[in-house]
Amino acid sequence: MIKVENLHKSFGDTDVLKGISTVFDKGKTNLIIGQSGSGKTVFLKNLVGLFEPEQGYIYYEDRRYQNLSASERRNLRKEMGMVFQGGALFDSMNVEENVKFPLRMFTKLNNAEMKNRVQEVLERVNLKDVNTRFPAEISGGMQKRVSIARAIVNRPKFLFCDEPNSGLDPRTATVIDNLIQELTKEYDITTVINTHDMNSVFEIGEKIVYLQDGHLAWEGTKEEIHVSENKDLTDFVYSSNLFRKVKVAYQKGL
Amino acid sequence: MNYISSIGLYLIMIKDTFRRMTKRKVLWRLIFQEINDLILKSLGIVVFISFFIGAVVTIQTALNLTNPLIPKELIGYAARQSILLEFAPTFVSVIMAGKVGSYITSSIGTMRVTEQIDALEVMGINSLNYLVFPKIIAMLIYPFLIGISMFVGIMGAYLAGVYGGFLDGAQFLKGLRDDFIPFHIFYAFFKTIVFAFLLATIPAFHGYYMKGGALEVGKASTTSFVWTSVVIIITNYIITQLLLS
């Protein structure tokens, strides 16, 4: 579980996050949505510790991040996995070395044990026979899966995903969404996903947080979106004809 | 003001590079990788340039010594002094600012653009130590490269002088040994070590703190080359003033 209290972040004179408070539950896929420039990425970077908030607190289970010492923060980060928008795989390493990297850095496993663990997670993300290939030699969808494998190989308690299906075809995007949701349930982790993709919202969104201009404008479940009266949210979510039809179908009980 | 803040940021980067060390086993691997990328892969170009620089220095000196009263040995002496004191340590370092410097800036800059550095930080790894420290250690081998450059430069000078018909082998070797001051070797290698540190850290600074996309990686590489060269030349002047004057 991650609890956020009154989070503020600014860059120079620009206030990007203006007092966000919310809770991301364990074992659920929590989605952050909002227009470009609404503060989603900055919010996620605060959650993973890449940015330091000016005001407010973040609790990881019972630990308040702002109260932790530098070494406690490093230990906490070992409990996090992150899937970056572009994958952020290390170009100089092949797939196996990329996935093995967190194990090599933070565990005392021997080479055979690491290899077994890597194989296990690669199979879990449905990747076979790619161990010796480099990131540039595999497709975007495969890169995302390798990135997910790297994020979960050290069995994290918290998984963060920044637009995990951007740039992917709809079928691969759905595969990635479902994979993240399955892993969230299987490992009972707190997953926070930053997305623009309304398919993701209606496929895997168990809790949705809608940001607008640095504020938390709405939060709830995907079912609650259909009956929400927040005009900004509905304008954003139902901006395409397809999703307007989804809403009508939902309201008709179809 | 911008320059002052950049210098401050550079110094903070140096300090942070030596904090929170990466796991030793991983670090050794990275250091050997960097020795290969930064030093061994530069060997060919350094040998090539040094040989011809040595040869050209000899020819230029010989062609300018037209007075019959000046002994021919002076050609060997001038070649030794030029190569040992300036051409090998300074000239080669400026070339390395282009070769090694742009490699360091573009590789770290690409990691910044593609969020690989963020990935390291999220994992709780000190990305500066992971990326820059192995380069600094690898560059400790750099004086050996300059030693090879000196040797090959003098070989080039010998071959151009003797086989070009400007002087005979004995005259060249006599000039090479005349008035030899061992402190000059210390001076040359001292400044080489300083240049090695600059070659590893200034390009790393430009790559690590770059902002933008692929185009900016290219711009950062160019800026890095310019600034590394400028700092090497100014540092060369300061060290020469302090140690030789």
Short mmCIF file of C-alpha atoms in Angstrom, two decimals, chain A residues 25-174:
data_model
loop_
_atom_site.label_atom_id
_atom_site.label_comp_id
_atom_site.label_asym_id
_atom_site.label_seq_id
_atom_site.Cartn_x
_atom_site.Cartn_y
_atom_site.Cartn_z
CA ASP A 25 -3.93 -0.37 -2.52
CA LYS A 26 -1.87 -3.53 -2.45
CA GLY A 27 -2.74 -6.23 -4.97
CA LYS A 28 -4.52 -3.76 -7.22
CA THR A 29 -3.68 -2.06 -10.48
CA ASN A 30 -3.90 1.64 -9.72
CA LEU A 31 -3.99 3.95 -12.73
CA ILE A 32 -3.05 7.62 -12.92
CA ILE A 33 -4.70 9.37 -15.86
CA GLY A 34 -4.87 12.96 -17.05
CA GLN A 35 -4.09 15.22 -19.96
CA SER A 36 -0.54 15.99 -21.02
CA GLY A 37 0.92 18.51 -18.58
CA SER A 38 -1.46 17.52 -15.77
CA GLY A 39 1.45 16.34 -13.59
CA LYS A 40 1.20 12.53 -14.03
CA THR A 41 4.86 11.94 -14.79
CA VAL A 42 6.04 14.29 -12.04
CA PHE A 43 3.69 12.50 -9.60
CA LEU A 44 5.07 9.10 -10.60
CA LYS A 45 8.68 10.37 -10.35
CA ASN A 46 7.90 11.56 -6.81
CA LEU A 47 6.52 8.12 -5.97
CA VAL A 48 9.69 6.36 -7.15
CA GLY A 49 11.97 8.89 -5.45
CA LEU A 50 13.41 10.51 -8.58
CA PHE A 51 11.97 13.86 -7.42
CA GLU A 52 11.80 15.17 -3.88
CA PRO A 53 8.49 16.86 -3.00
CA GLU A 54 8.57 20.33 -1.41
CA GLN A 55 5.69 19.50 0.85
CA GLY A 56 3.67 16.44 1.78
CA TYR A 57 4.43 12.84 2.63
CA ILE A 58 4.55 9.47 0.93
CA TYR A 59 4.06 6.30 2.99
CA TYR A 60 5.21 2.93 1.68
CA GLU A 61 3.24 0.56 3.89
CA ASP A 62 4.13 1.96 7.30
CA ARG A 63 7.32 3.80 6.30
CA ARG A 64 7.21 7.54 5.73
CA TYR A 65 9.69 8.21 2.91
CA GLN A 66 10.58 11.67 4.20
CA ASN A 67 11.62 10.22 7.57
CA LEU A 68 13.90 7.54 6.14
CA SER A 69 17.68 7.82 6.24
CA ALA A 70 19.66 7.64 2.99
CA SER A 71 20.43 3.95 3.48
CA GLU A 72 16.80 3.17 4.39
CA ARG A 73 15.70 4.94 1.21
CA ARG A 74 18.14 2.83 -0.80
CA ASN A 75 16.76 -0.31 0.80
CA LEU A 76 13.22 0.82 0.02
CA ARG A 77 14.18 1.33 -3.61
CA LYS A 78 15.28 -2.28 -3.77
CA GLU A 79 11.63 -3.13 -3.10
CA MET A 80 10.55 -1.14 -6.16
CA GLY A 81 10.41 -2.14 -9.78
CA MET A 82 9.80 0.29 -12.60
CA VAL A 83 8.78 -0.13 -16.21
CA PHE A 84 9.77 2.97 -18.17
CA GLN A 85 7.92 4.35 -21.16
CA GLY A 86 10.72 3.46 -23.56
CA GLY A 87 11.75 0.34 -21.67
CA ALA A 88 15.06 1.92 -20.47
CA LEU A 89 16.89 -1.34 -21.10
CA PHE A 90 20.67 -1.11 -20.97
CA ASP A 91 21.85 -1.05 -24.59
CA SER A 92 25.23 -2.58 -23.80
CA MET A 93 23.68 -5.69 -22.19
CA ASN A 94 21.75 -8.51 -23.77
CA VAL A 95 18.28 -9.51 -22.55
CA GLU A 96 19.55 -11.97 -19.96
CA GLU A 97 22.10 -9.50 -18.54
CA ASN A 98 19.43 -6.79 -18.39
CA VAL A 99 17.07 -8.97 -16.36
CA LYS A 100 19.92 -10.30 -14.24
CA PHE A 101 21.14 -6.78 -13.42
CA PRO A 102 19.10 -6.16 -10.21
CA LEU A 103 20.04 -9.63 -8.94
CA ARG A 104 23.72 -9.01 -9.63
CA MET A 105 23.57 -5.66 -7.83
CA PHE A 106 21.49 -6.55 -4.79
CA THR A 107 21.58 -10.27 -4.10
CA LYS A 108 24.16 -12.83 -3.17
CA LEU A 109 22.78 -15.46 -5.53
CA ASN A 110 25.37 -17.43 -7.47
CA ASN A 111 25.42 -17.40 -11.24
CA ALA A 112 23.36 -20.57 -11.65
CA GLU A 113 20.69 -19.31 -9.24
CA MET A 114 20.54 -15.98 -11.02
CA LYS A 115 20.25 -17.71 -14.38
CA ASN A 116 17.37 -19.85 -13.09
CA ARG A 117 15.55 -16.83 -11.70
CA VAL A 118 16.02 -14.92 -14.97
CA GLN A 119 14.72 -17.86 -16.97
CA GLU A 120 11.72 -18.15 -14.66
CA VAL A 121 10.69 -14.49 -15.11
CA LEU A 122 11.38 -14.47 -18.84
CA GLU A 123 9.07 -17.45 -19.21
CA ARG A 124 6.54 -15.68 -16.99
CA VAL A 125 6.44 -12.72 -19.39
CA ASN A 126 6.20 -15.17 -22.31
CA LEU A 127 9.66 -14.58 -23.76
CA LYS A 128 11.61 -17.48 -25.15
CA ASP A 129 14.93 -17.78 -26.99
CA VAL A 130 15.81 -14.09 -26.65
CA ASN A 131 18.37 -14.34 -23.83
CA THR A 132 21.38 -13.49 -25.97
CA ARG A 133 19.71 -10.81 -28.06
CA PHE A 134 20.34 -7.13 -27.46
CA PRO A 135 17.52 -4.58 -26.91
CA ALA A 136 18.03 -3.12 -30.39
CA GLU A 137 17.44 -6.58 -31.89
CA ILE A 138 13.98 -7.17 -30.43
CA SER A 139 10.57 -5.55 -31.04
CA GLY A 140 9.04 -2.78 -28.90
CA GLY A 141 6.58 -5.23 -27.33
CA MET A 142 9.41 -7.60 -26.43
CA GLN A 143 11.40 -4.72 -24.96
CA LYS A 144 8.46 -3.86 -22.71
CA ARG A 145 8.24 -7.47 -21.58
CA VAL A 146 11.97 -7.56 -20.84
CA SER A 147 11.51 -4.33 -18.91
CA ILE A 148 8.68 -5.92 -16.91
CA ALA A 149 10.84 -9.01 -16.31
CA ARG A 150 13.66 -6.79 -15.02
CA ALA A 151 11.22 -4.91 -12.78
CA ILE A 152 9.83 -8.07 -11.15
CA VAL A 153 12.95 -10.27 -11.03
CA ASN A 154 13.89 -9.09 -7.55
CA ARG A 155 10.31 -9.67 -6.34
CA PRO A 156 9.37 -6.05 -5.65
CA LYS A 157 6.60 -4.93 -3.33
CA PHE A 158 5.85 -1.89 -5.48
CA LEU A 159 5.63 -1.81 -9.27
CA PHE A 160 5.51 1.47 -11.18
CA CYS A 161 4.80 1.67 -14.89
CA ASP A 162 5.11 4.83 -16.97
CA GLU A 163 2.87 4.46 -20.01
CA PRO A 164 3.74 0.79 -20.41
CA ASN A 165 1.83 0.29 -23.65
CA SER A 166 2.62 3.52 -25.48
CA GLY A 167 3.88 2.96 -29.01
CA LEU A 168 2.54 -0.59 -29.13
CA ASP A 169 -0.12 -2.02 -31.41
CA PRO A 170 -3.52 -2.55 -29.69
CA ARG A 171 -3.11 -6.31 -29.42
CA THR A 172 0.36 -6.14 -27.85
CA ALA A 173 -0.81 -3.28 -25.60
CA THR A 174 -3.60 -5.49 -24.25
#
